[in-house]
Coordinates of C-alpha atoms and ligand atoms in Angstrom, one line a residue:
M27 CA 0.0 0.0 0.0
M28 CA 2.8 2.4 0.9
L29 CA 4.3 2.0 -2.5
R30 CA 1.0 3.0 -4.2
L31 CA 0.6 6.0 -2.0
V32 CA 4.2 7.2 -2.7
F33 CA 3.7 6.6 -6.4
L34 CA 0.4 8.5 -6.2
A35 CA 2.1 11.5 -4.7
L36 CA 4.9 11.4 -7.3
T37 CA 2.4 11.1 -10.2
L38 CA 0.2 13.9 -9.2
A39 CA 2.3 16.6 -10.8
V40 CA 2.7 14.5 -14.0
V41 CA -1.0 13.8 -14.3
L42 CA -2.0 17.4 -13.6
G43 CA 0.6 18.5 -16.1
S44 CA -0.7 16.3 -18.9
A45 CA -4.3 17.2 -18.1
H46 CA -3.5 20.8 -18.9
S47 CA -1.6 20.0 -22.0
G48 CA -4.8 19.5 -23.9
G49 CA -4.6 17.8 -27.3
G50 CA -7.2 15.3 -28.7
R51 CA -7.0 11.8 -27.3
Q52 CA -7.0 9.0 -29.8
W53 CA -10.3 7.2 -30.4
R54 CA -10.1 3.6 -29.1
E55 CA -12.1 0.5 -29.2
Q56 CA -13.8 -0.5 -25.9
A57 CA -11.5 -2.6 -23.8
P58 CA -13.0 -6.0 -23.6
P59 CA -13.5 -7.1 -20.0
G60 CA -10.4 -8.1 -18.2
S61 CA -8.2 -6.6 -20.9
R62 CA -6.8 -3.6 -19.0
P63 CA -3.0 -3.9 -18.8
H64 CA -2.9 -2.4 -15.3
S65 CA -4.9 -3.2 -12.2
V66 CA -5.1 -1.6 -8.8
T67 CA -7.1 -2.7 -5.7
I68 CA -9.1 -0.3 -3.6
T69 CA -7.4 -1.5 -0.4
E70 CA -4.1 -0.2 -1.8
F71 CA -5.5 3.3 -1.2
G72 CA -6.4 2.7 2.4
A73 CA -10.0 1.6 1.9
V74 CA -11.6 -0.6 4.6
G75 CA -14.5 -2.8 3.6
N76 CA -16.2 -3.0 7.0
G77 CA -19.4 -1.1 6.1
R78 CA -18.6 1.7 8.6
T79 CA -15.4 3.3 7.4
L80 CA -16.0 6.1 4.9
N81 CA -13.9 5.4 1.8
T82 CA -14.6 8.5 -0.3
L83 CA -11.0 9.6 -0.4
P84 CA -9.6 6.1 -1.3
F85 CA -12.0 5.9 -4.2
Q86 CA -11.1 9.4 -5.4
N87 CA -7.4 8.7 -5.0
A88 CA -7.6 5.3 -6.7
V89 CA -9.3 6.8 -9.8
F90 CA -6.8 9.7 -9.8
Y91 CA -3.9 7.1 -9.8
A92 CA -5.7 5.1 -12.5
R93 CA -5.7 8.2 -14.7
S94 CA -1.9 7.9 -15.1
F95 CA -2.6 4.7 -17.2
A96 CA -5.1 6.4 -19.5
D97 CA -2.7 6.6 -22.4
K98 CA -1.2 3.2 -21.6
G99 CA -4.3 1.1 -22.3
G100 CA -6.1 2.1 -19.1
A101 CA -6.5 0.4 -15.8
Q102 CA -8.9 -1.7 -13.8
L103 CA -9.9 -0.6 -10.3
Y104 CA -10.7 -3.9 -8.4
V105 CA -13.1 -3.9 -5.5
P106 CA -12.9 -7.1 -3.5
K107 CA -15.5 -8.7 -1.3
G108 CA -16.5 -6.4 1.5
R109 CA -18.9 -3.5 2.3
W110 CA -17.3 -0.3 0.9
L111 CA -19.1 2.8 2.3
T112 CA -18.4 5.9 0.2
G113 CA -19.6 9.3 -0.9
S114 CA -19.6 10.5 -4.5
F115 CA -16.6 9.9 -6.7
N116 CA -15.8 10.5 -10.4
L117 CA -14.5 8.0 -12.9
T118 CA -11.9 8.6 -15.5
S119 CA -11.4 7.5 -19.1
H120 CA -10.1 4.1 -20.0
L121 CA -11.1 2.7 -16.6
T122 CA -12.8 -0.6 -15.6
L123 CA -14.4 -0.5 -12.2
F124 CA -14.8 -4.2 -11.3
L125 CA -16.8 -5.4 -8.3
E126 CA -15.9 -8.9 -7.1
E127 CA -18.6 -11.3 -5.9
G128 CA -19.6 -10.1 -2.5
A129 CA -18.4 -6.6 -3.1
V130 CA -20.9 -4.0 -2.2
I131 CA -20.4 -0.2 -2.8
I132 CA -22.6 1.6 -0.3
G133 CA -23.7 5.2 -0.6
A134 CA -23.0 7.3 2.6
K135 CA -26.0 8.5 4.5
E136 CA -24.6 12.0 5.1
S137 CA -25.9 14.4 2.4
S138 CA -22.6 16.3 2.7
Q139 CA -20.9 13.3 1.1
W140 CA -22.8 14.0 -2.1
P141 CA -21.5 17.5 -3.2
I142 CA -23.8 20.1 -4.8
V143 CA -23.5 20.6 -8.6
E144 CA -25.2 22.6 -11.3
P145 CA -28.5 21.4 -12.6
L146 CA -28.4 19.8 -16.1
P147 CA -28.7 22.6 -18.7
S148 CA -31.5 20.7 -20.5
Y149 CA -33.6 20.7 -17.3
G150 CA -32.8 24.1 -15.9
Q151 CA -33.2 22.8 -12.3
G152 CA -33.1 19.7 -10.2
L153 CA -35.9 17.1 -10.4
D154 CA -37.2 17.6 -6.9
L155 CA -36.4 21.2 -6.2
P156 CA -35.3 24.3 -8.2
G157 CA -31.6 25.2 -8.3
P158 CA -28.6 22.8 -8.1
R159 CA -28.6 19.2 -7.2
H160 CA -26.6 16.5 -5.4
L161 CA -23.8 14.8 -7.4
S162 CA -24.5 11.1 -8.1
L163 CA -22.6 8.4 -6.3
I164 CA -20.5 7.2 -9.3
N165 CA -20.0 9.8 -12.0
G166 CA -18.3 10.1 -15.4
Y167 CA -18.0 13.6 -16.8
N168 CA -16.5 13.9 -20.3
V169 CA -15.0 10.4 -20.2
T170 CA -14.6 7.7 -22.9
D171 CA -14.1 4.0 -22.7
V172 CA -15.3 3.2 -19.2
V173 CA -16.6 -0.2 -18.0
I174 CA -18.5 -0.7 -14.7
T175 CA -18.8 -4.4 -14.2
G176 CA -18.2 -7.3 -11.9
N177 CA -19.0 -10.8 -10.8
N178 CA -22.4 -9.7 -9.6
G179 CA -21.2 -7.1 -7.1
V180 CA -23.7 -4.6 -5.7
I181 CA -24.0 -0.9 -5.8
N182 CA -26.4 0.1 -3.0
G183 CA -27.6 3.8 -2.7
Q184 CA -29.2 3.4 0.7
G185 CA -32.0 5.6 -0.8
S186 CA -34.5 5.4 2.1
I187 CA -32.9 8.3 3.9
W188 CA -33.3 10.4 0.8
W189 CA -37.0 9.3 0.3
D190 CA -37.6 10.3 4.0
W191 CA -36.1 13.7 3.4
L192 CA -38.2 14.1 0.3
H193 CA -41.4 13.2 2.1
S194 CA -40.6 15.4 5.1
H195 CA -39.5 18.4 3.0
E196 CA -36.0 18.3 4.5
L197 CA -34.2 18.1 1.2
N198 CA -32.3 21.3 0.4
H199 CA -31.3 20.1 -3.1
S200 CA -32.6 17.5 -5.6
R201 CA -31.7 13.9 -4.9
P202 CA -28.7 12.2 -6.5
H203 CA -28.7 9.2 -8.8
L204 CA -26.5 6.0 -8.4
V205 CA -24.6 6.2 -11.7
E206 CA -24.5 9.2 -14.0
F207 CA -22.5 9.9 -17.1
L208 CA -22.4 13.3 -18.8
H209 CA -20.9 14.1 -22.2
S210 CA -19.3 10.6 -22.4
E211 CA -19.0 7.8 -24.9
E212 CA -18.1 4.1 -25.0
I213 CA -19.7 3.2 -21.7
V214 CA -20.4 -0.4 -20.7
I215 CA -22.3 -1.3 -17.5
S216 CA -22.8 -5.0 -16.9
N217 CA -23.0 -8.0 -14.5
L218 CA -24.0 -6.0 -11.5
T219 CA -26.9 -5.4 -9.1
F220 CA -28.1 -1.8 -8.3
L221 CA -30.2 -1.4 -5.2
N222 CA -32.2 1.5 -3.7
S223 CA -31.0 4.5 -5.6
P224 CA -31.9 7.8 -4.0
A225 CA -33.6 8.7 -7.4
W226 CA -32.6 7.1 -10.7
S227 CA -30.2 4.1 -11.0
I228 CA -28.4 4.6 -14.3
H229 CA -28.5 7.9 -16.1
P230 CA -26.5 8.6 -19.2
V231 CA -27.1 12.1 -20.4
Y232 CA -25.5 13.8 -23.5
C233 CA -23.7 10.5 -24.2
S234 CA -23.3 8.1 -27.1
K235 CA -22.3 4.5 -27.5
V236 CA -23.7 3.2 -24.2
K237 CA -24.3 -0.4 -23.5
V238 CA -26.1 -1.7 -20.4
H239 CA -26.5 -5.5 -20.1
N240 CA -27.0 -8.2 -17.6
V241 CA -27.8 -6.0 -14.7
T242 CA -30.5 -6.2 -12.0
I243 CA -32.0 -3.0 -10.7
K244 CA -34.3 -2.8 -7.6
T245 CA -35.7 -0.2 -5.4
S246 CA -38.2 -0.6 -2.6
S247 CA -41.8 -0.4 -4.0
D248 CA -42.6 2.6 -1.7
A249 CA -39.7 4.6 -3.0
P250 CA -40.9 7.9 -4.5
L251 CA -40.0 8.6 -8.2
T252 CA -37.2 6.1 -8.4
D253 CA -36.5 5.2 -12.1
G254 CA -34.3 2.4 -13.3
I255 CA -32.4 3.2 -16.5
V256 CA -32.9 6.7 -18.0
P257 CA -31.3 7.2 -21.4
D258 CA -31.4 11.0 -21.7
S259 CA -30.4 13.1 -24.7
S260 CA -28.2 10.2 -25.7
S261 CA -27.7 8.2 -28.9
N262 CA -26.5 4.8 -29.8
V263 CA -27.7 3.2 -26.5
V264 CA -28.2 -0.6 -26.1
I265 CA -30.0 -2.0 -23.0
E266 CA -30.5 -5.7 -22.9
D267 CA -30.8 -8.9 -20.8
S268 CA -31.6 -7.2 -17.6
T269 CA -34.2 -7.1 -14.8
I270 CA -35.6 -3.9 -13.4
S271 CA -38.1 -3.6 -10.5
V272 CA -38.6 -0.1 -9.3
S273 CA -41.5 2.0 -8.0
H274 CA -41.6 4.6 -10.8
D275 CA -40.6 4.1 -14.4
A276 CA -38.3 1.1 -15.1
I277 CA -36.9 2.4 -18.4
S278 CA -37.6 6.0 -19.1
I279 CA -36.4 7.7 -22.3
K280 CA -36.0 11.5 -21.9
S281 CA -34.5 14.6 -23.6
G282 CA -35.0 17.7 -21.5
W283 CA -37.6 19.9 -20.0
D284 CA -39.6 22.7 -21.7
K285 CA -37.6 25.8 -22.8
Y286 CA -34.3 24.3 -21.3
G287 CA -34.6 21.1 -23.3
I288 CA -35.8 23.0 -26.4
S289 CA -32.8 25.3 -26.4
I290 CA -30.3 22.5 -25.7
G291 CA -32.0 20.5 -28.5
K292 CA -30.3 17.2 -27.9
P293 CA -32.6 14.2 -28.9
A294 CA -32.6 10.7 -27.5
S295 CA -32.2 8.5 -30.5
D296 CA -31.0 5.2 -31.9
I297 CA -31.9 3.3 -28.7
H298 CA -32.3 -0.5 -28.7
I299 CA -33.9 -2.3 -25.8
S300 CA -34.2 -6.1 -25.8
R301 CA -34.8 -9.1 -23.6
M302 CA -35.9 -7.2 -20.5
D303 CA -38.0 -8.1 -17.5
L304 CA -39.7 -4.9 -16.1
Q305 CA -41.8 -4.1 -13.1
A306 CA -42.9 -0.5 -12.3
S307 CA -45.3 -0.8 -9.3
S308 CA -46.5 2.8 -9.4
G309 CA -45.1 4.0 -12.8
A310 CA -44.6 2.7 -16.3
A311 CA -42.4 -0.3 -17.3
L312 CA -41.4 1.5 -20.5
A313 CA -41.8 5.2 -20.5
F314 CA -41.2 8.0 -23.0
G315 CA -41.0 11.5 -21.5
S316 CA -42.6 13.3 -20.0
E317 CA -39.4 15.4 -20.4
M318 CA -38.9 15.0 -24.2
S319 CA -38.2 18.6 -25.4
G320 CA -35.1 17.7 -27.3
G321 CA -37.0 15.0 -29.2
I322 CA -37.1 11.2 -29.0
S323 CA -36.7 9.2 -32.2
D324 CA -35.5 5.9 -33.7
I325 CA -36.3 3.7 -30.7
H326 CA -36.6 -0.1 -31.0
A327 CA -37.8 -2.3 -28.1
D328 CA -38.4 -6.1 -28.3
N329 CA -38.8 -9.1 -26.2
I330 CA -40.1 -7.2 -23.2
Q331 CA -41.8 -8.9 -20.2
I332 CA -43.8 -6.6 -18.0
H333 CA -45.6 -7.6 -14.8
G334 CA -47.1 -6.1 -11.7
S335 CA -47.1 -2.6 -13.1
N336 CA -49.3 0.4 -12.9
K337 CA -48.7 1.2 -16.6
G338 CA -47.1 -1.0 -19.2
I339 CA -46.0 1.3 -22.0
S340 CA -46.5 5.0 -21.6
F341 CA -45.9 8.1 -23.8
K342 CA -46.1 11.3 -21.7
T343 CA -46.0 14.9 -22.8
T344 CA -47.8 18.2 -22.4
P345 CA -48.3 21.6 -24.2
G346 CA -45.2 23.7 -23.6
R347 CA -42.9 20.8 -23.9
G348 CA -42.1 21.1 -27.6
G349 CA -40.0 18.3 -29.1
Y350 CA -41.3 15.2 -30.7
I351 CA -41.6 11.4 -30.3
D352 CA -41.5 9.4 -33.5
E353 CA -40.1 6.4 -35.3
V354 CA -40.7 4.1 -32.4
V355 CA -41.3 0.3 -32.8
I356 CA -42.1 -1.9 -29.8
S357 CA -42.7 -5.6 -30.4
D358 CA -42.9 -9.0 -28.7
V359 CA -44.2 -7.8 -25.4
K360 CA -45.8 -9.9 -22.7
M361 CA -47.7 -8.2 -20.0
D362 CA -49.2 -9.7 -16.8
D363 CA -51.1 -7.9 -14.0
V364 CA -50.9 -4.4 -15.4
I365 CA -53.5 -1.7 -14.7
V366 CA -53.2 0.3 -18.0
A367 CA -51.4 -1.6 -20.7
I368 CA -50.9 1.3 -23.2
E369 CA -51.0 5.0 -22.3
F370 CA -50.6 8.1 -24.4
T371 CA -51.1 11.3 -22.5
G372 CA -50.8 14.9 -23.7
N373 CA -51.6 16.3 -20.3
W374 CA -48.6 15.4 -18.1
S375 CA -48.5 18.9 -16.7
S376 CA -45.4 19.2 -14.6
H377 CA -43.3 22.2 -15.6
P378 CA -39.9 23.4 -14.3
D379 CA -41.4 26.9 -13.8
E380 CA -44.5 28.9 -14.7
D381 CA -42.6 30.6 -17.5
F382 CA -43.3 27.9 -20.2
D383 CA -44.7 28.7 -23.6
P384 CA -48.0 26.7 -24.1
S385 CA -47.7 27.2 -27.8
Q386 CA -44.7 24.9 -27.9
L387 CA -46.7 21.8 -28.9
P388 CA -45.0 18.4 -29.0
V389 CA -45.4 16.3 -32.2
I390 CA -46.3 12.7 -31.4
G391 CA -46.6 10.1 -34.2
Q392 CA -45.1 7.2 -36.2
I393 CA -45.3 4.9 -33.2
T394 CA -46.0 1.2 -33.8
L395 CA -46.8 -1.4 -31.1
K396 CA -47.1 -4.9 -32.4
D397 CA -47.1 -8.6 -31.3
M398 CA -48.2 -8.0 -27.7
V399 CA -50.1 -10.3 -25.4
G400 CA -51.4 -9.6 -21.9
T401 CA -53.2 -11.2 -19.1
N402 CA -55.1 -9.6 -16.2
I403 CA -55.0 -6.2 -17.8
S404 CA -57.5 -3.7 -16.2
V405 CA -57.5 -1.1 -19.0
A406 CA -56.2 -1.9 -22.5
G407 CA -55.4 1.6 -23.6
V408 CA -55.9 5.3 -22.7
L409 CA -54.8 7.3 -25.7
S410 CA -55.4 11.0 -25.2
G411 CA -53.7 13.5 -27.5
I412 CA -53.7 17.3 -27.2
D413 CA -56.8 19.2 -28.3
G414 CA -55.7 20.8 -31.6
D415 CA -52.5 18.8 -31.7
P416 CA -53.6 15.2 -32.3
F417 CA -51.2 12.3 -32.0
T418 CA -51.1 10.7 -35.4
A419 CA -50.0 7.4 -37.0
I420 CA -50.3 5.4 -33.8
C421 CA -50.4 1.8 -35.0
L422 CA -51.3 -1.3 -33.2
S423 CA -50.9 -4.8 -34.7
N424 CA -51.5 -8.3 -33.4
V425 CA -52.3 -7.3 -29.9
N426 CA -54.3 -9.7 -27.6
F427 CA -55.1 -8.7 -24.0
L428 CA -57.1 -10.8 -21.6
M429 CA -58.8 -8.4 -19.4
A430 CA -59.0 -8.6 -15.6
E431 CA -62.3 -9.8 -14.3
S432 CA -62.9 -6.7 -12.2
A433 CA -65.9 -4.5 -12.5
H434 CA -63.5 -1.6 -13.4
S435 CA -62.0 -3.2 -16.4
S436 CA -62.6 -1.4 -19.6
S437 CA -60.9 -1.6 -22.9
W438 CA -59.9 1.5 -24.9
S439 CA -60.5 5.2 -24.5
C440 CA -59.2 7.6 -27.2
S441 CA -59.3 11.3 -27.9
N442 CA -57.3 13.5 -30.2
V443 CA -55.5 10.5 -31.8
S444 CA -55.5 8.8 -35.1
G445 CA -53.9 5.7 -36.5
Y446 CA -54.4 2.2 -37.6
S447 CA -55.0 -1.2 -36.1
E448 CA -55.2 -4.8 -37.2
S449 CA -55.7 -8.0 -35.2
V450 CA -56.3 -6.2 -31.9
F451 CA -58.3 -7.6 -29.1
P452 CA -60.3 -6.2 -27.4
E453 CA -61.6 -4.2 -30.3
P454 CA -59.8 -0.8 -30.2
C455 CA -61.5 2.6 -30.4
S456 CA -62.8 3.8 -33.7
E457 CA -59.9 6.4 -34.0
L458 CA -57.6 3.5 -34.7
H459 CA -59.7 1.9 -37.4
T460 CA -61.2 4.5 -39.6
P461 CA -62.2 3.2 -43.1
S462 CA -59.6 5.5 -44.7
S463 CA -56.6 4.3 -42.6
N464 CA -54.3 1.5 -43.8
S465 CA -51.0 0.1 -42.7
S466 CA -49.0 2.2 -45.1
M467 CA -49.3 5.1 -42.7
C468 CA -47.5 3.1 -40.0
F469 CA -43.8 3.3 -39.2
S470 CA -42.1 0.0 -40.0
L471 CA -45.3 -2.0 -39.9
V472 CA -45.1 -5.1 -42.1
S473 CA -48.7 -6.1 -42.6
Y474 CA -49.6 -9.5 -41.1
S475 CA -51.6 -12.2 -42.8
A476 CA -54.0 -14.0 -40.5
L477 CA -51.9 -17.1 -40.9
A478 CA -48.6 -15.5 -39.9
V479 CA -50.2 -14.5 -36.6
A480 CA -50.5 -17.9 -34.8
Ligands
LIG19 C1 -20.2 -10.8 -17.6 O1 -20.2 -12.1 -17.2 C2 -20.1 -13.1 -18.3 C3 -20.3 -14.4 -17.8 O2 -19.4 -14.6 -16.7 C4 -18.8 -12.8 -19.1 O3 -18.8 -13.7 -20.2 C5 -18.8 -11.4 -19.5 O4 -17.5 -11.2 -20.1 C6 -18.9 -10.5 -18.3 N1 -18.9 -9.1 -18.8 C7 -18.0 -8.3 -18.4 C8 -18.1 -6.9 -19.0 O5 -17.2 -8.6 -17.5
LIG20 C1 -16.4 15.3 -9.7 O1 -17.0 16.0 -10.8 C2 -17.9 17.0 -10.4 C3 -18.5 17.7 -11.6 O2 -18.7 16.8 -12.6 C4 -17.0 18.1 -9.7 O3 -17.9 19.1 -9.3 C5 -16.3 17.5 -8.5 O4 -15.4 18.4 -8.0 C6 -15.5 16.3 -9.0 N1 -15.0 15.6 -7.8 C7 -13.7 15.3 -7.7 C8 -13.3 14.6 -6.4 O5 -12.9 15.4 -8.6
LIG21 C1 -13.5 16.9 -22.6 O1 -12.5 16.1 -23.1 C2 -11.8 16.5 -24.2 C3 -10.8 15.4 -24.6 O2 -11.3 14.2 -24.3 C4 -11.2 17.8 -24.0 O3 -10.6 18.3 -25.1 C5 -12.2 18.8 -23.5 O4 -11.5 20.0 -23.1 C6 -12.9 18.3 -22.3 N1 -14.0 19.2 -21.9 C7 -14.2 19.6 -20.7 C8 -15.3 20.6 -20.4 O5 -13.6 19.1 -19.7
LIG22 C1 -24.4 -12.0 -15.8 O1 -23.6 -11.6 -14.7 C2 -23.4 -12.6 -13.8 C3 -22.6 -12.0 -12.7 O2 -23.2 -10.9 -12.3 C4 -22.7 -13.8 -14.4 O3 -22.6 -14.8 -13.4 C5 -23.5 -14.3 -15.6 O4 -22.9 -15.3 -16.2 C6 -23.8 -13.2 -16.5 N1 -24.6 -13.6 -17.6 C7 -24.3 -13.3 -18.9 C8 -25.3 -13.9 -19.9 O5 -23.4 -12.5 -19.2
LIG23 C1 -30.7 21.2 4.9 O1 -30.1 22.3 5.5 C2 -30.2 22.4 6.9 C3 -29.7 23.8 7.3 O2 -28.4 23.9 6.8 C4 -29.5 21.2 7.5 O3 -29.7 21.3 8.9 C5 -30.1 20.0 7.0 O4 -29.4 18.9 7.5 C6 -30.1 19.9 5.5 N1 -30.8 18.7 5.0 C7 -30.2 17.8 4.3 C8 -31.0 16.6 3.9 O5 -29.0 17.9 3.9
LIG24 C1 -54.4 -8.9 -11.5 O1 -53.5 -7.8 -11.4 C2 -53.6 -7.0 -10.3 C3 -52.7 -5.8 -10.4 O2 -53.0 -5.1 -11.6 C4 -53.3 -7.8 -9.0 O3 -53.5 -7.0 -7.9 C5 -54.2 -9.0 -9.0 O4 -53.8 -9.8 -7.9 C6 -54.1 -9.8 -10.3 N1 -55.1 -10.8 -10.3 C7 -54.7 -12.1 -10.5 C8 -55.8 -13.1 -10.5 O5 -53.6 -12.4 -10.7
LIG25 C1 -55.3 18.2 -17.8 O1 -55.2 17.9 -16.4 C2 -55.6 18.9 -15.6 C3 -55.4 18.4 -14.2 O2 -54.3 17.5 -14.1 C4 -57.1 19.1 -15.8 O3 -57.5 20.2 -15.0 C5 -57.3 19.5 -17.3 O4 -58.7 19.6 -17.5 C6 -56.7 18.5 -18.2 N1 -56.8 18.9 -19.6 C7 -57.3 18.2 -20.5 C8 -57.3 18.8 -21.9 O5 -57.6 17.0 -20.4
LIG26 C1 -53.5 3.8 -47.8 O1 -53.7 5.2 -47.3 C2 -53.0 6.2 -48.0 C3 -53.2 7.5 -47.3 O2 -52.8 7.4 -46.0 C4 -53.5 6.2 -49.5 O3 -52.8 7.1 -50.2 C5 -53.4 4.8 -50.1 O4 -54.0 4.8 -51.3 C6 -54.1 3.8 -49.2 N1 -53.7 2.4 -49.7 C7 -54.6 1.5 -49.8 C8 -54.2 0.2 -50.4 O5 -55.8 1.7 -49.5
LIG27 C1 -59.8 18.7 -32.3 C2 -60.4 17.6 -31.4 O1 -60.9 16.6 -31.9 N1 -60.4 17.9 -30.2 C3 -61.0 17.0 -29.2 C4 -59.9 16.5 -28.2 O2 -60.4 15.8 -27.2 C5 -61.4 16.4 -26.4 C6 -61.8 15.5 -25.3 O3 -62.2 14.2 -25.8 C7 -62.6 16.8 -27.3 O4 -63.6 17.5 -26.5 C8 -62.1 17.7 -28.4 O5 -63.2 17.9 -29.3

């Protein structure tokens, strides 16, 4: 350990020097797991994995040291079995953070361990409160080629203290997330479990080339507004082979809030979601918006299992939001025990401030939902567009919902929408099967023959 600490001190000047020298770094391929030529262990920086000792400085120092290998193929920061309590720390480029089996990174309960940072420019303020927000537990700012992985290690945010502060109005700043990347690319997150985030679990914003696979994300079902994965104003994102069970939205695609998101203008696009098991006890399993002012486009989701959720698939927006949601295809979905299977709402009226421009109307269309089955569904669909700004080309194909046997179950209700449907049971609202509509209006809808359906 002494050796590392001495080396750390000696390299400080060198690292700082090179950081100021600027100059573009070379674009690299992602390091395959285990391929980093250098490795350090968190205990070499004085960390103690007893669940009580605060390890914020060891994590910061270890990452700082790992930075000296950035132009030598990068380094792995190895976290062995143990309970590693820490406040916020930042990652660096060409780094693999590896959590061994039995390794648990635990977020500190003191809010002072989560520094205050500027709100995101596309939101203008924090999620819970105006003004700045708490820094997330594990952060990447302007980094490239970073892997967070392990042999099913755990990252636990101990969110309940933050949920209590939110309920009791003791928060001074908006809650932090577990993992957040800003302005970054080539990010891989895999083979880990994320528990009880104070707010969202994984939040890439203004990023590209992000892959999340084989993760488990859970928060307590009474946790307020805890989302799972939130691809936000990011492109080229892949999310697959994972299980998410949270209280609010399990996967939520966003791109900024009202005038802030409109002026930043960064869409969420080119996002592929596959082979997921989703539960959203009081939110939506797969959500779009409601913050979508930078636009959401080119989204493909398939092989999605949804169970025990308030909403299955939800598109949320409101006048003043601007932006668009289009070129979305969702297919091969199985839903069980869901209150509202499909929701489109043009009246999700939360605004960052009163100063929004209601004439900024979102444009929602070119959305295809196909090959879906459901059991114990209370409401098949509530599709309500905006008066004077209808949602168009909403297409449903080969959908079969078995409705719940409760007195409250109802099938479809539609207003200010138009589109097309084929082979949908229960029979959808007339807005989706007008005599003049046909499948050619639908985004990427290959028409089915009755035989192909079985
Ligand atoms: C995740 O685990 C699987 C199976 O052990 C392994 O093949 C894969 O390389 C791991 N991924 C990473 C990024 O370590
Ligand atoms: C981590 O990054 C944030 C902003 O992204 C910065 O405010 C903070 O000082 C950084 N922390 C350390 C220890 O470098
Ligand atoms: C982001 O990183 C690039 C090089 O990777 C550098 O040129 C740029 O100055 C960095 N920007 C900020 C705001 O740190
Ligand atoms: C998923 O990750 C776990 C460790 O967390 C590993 O044991 C398993 O093999 C991985 N599965 C795949 C398909 O990568
Ligand atoms: C909010 O600020 C007050 C006054 O500084 C402080 O006593 C309290 O602990 C803070 N709350 C949180 C959750 O940080
Ligand atoms: C149907 O789903 C609801 C939740 O939407 C659940 O409470 C109920 O237990 C389920 N019924 C059956 C028979 O599984
Ligand atoms: C939108 O919701 C608000 C309350 O949430 C309600 O007062 C208003 O009538 C709704 N507007 C439309 C057009 O449904
Ligand atoms: C399908 O609808 C479009 C208008 O949306 C129309 O131009 C086209 O002729 C229709 N095709 C068929 C086969 O009815
Ligand atoms: C233009 C249009 O059709 N507006 C309708 C939107 O939905 C409301 C509620 O169903 C109707 O009252 C409007 O006529």
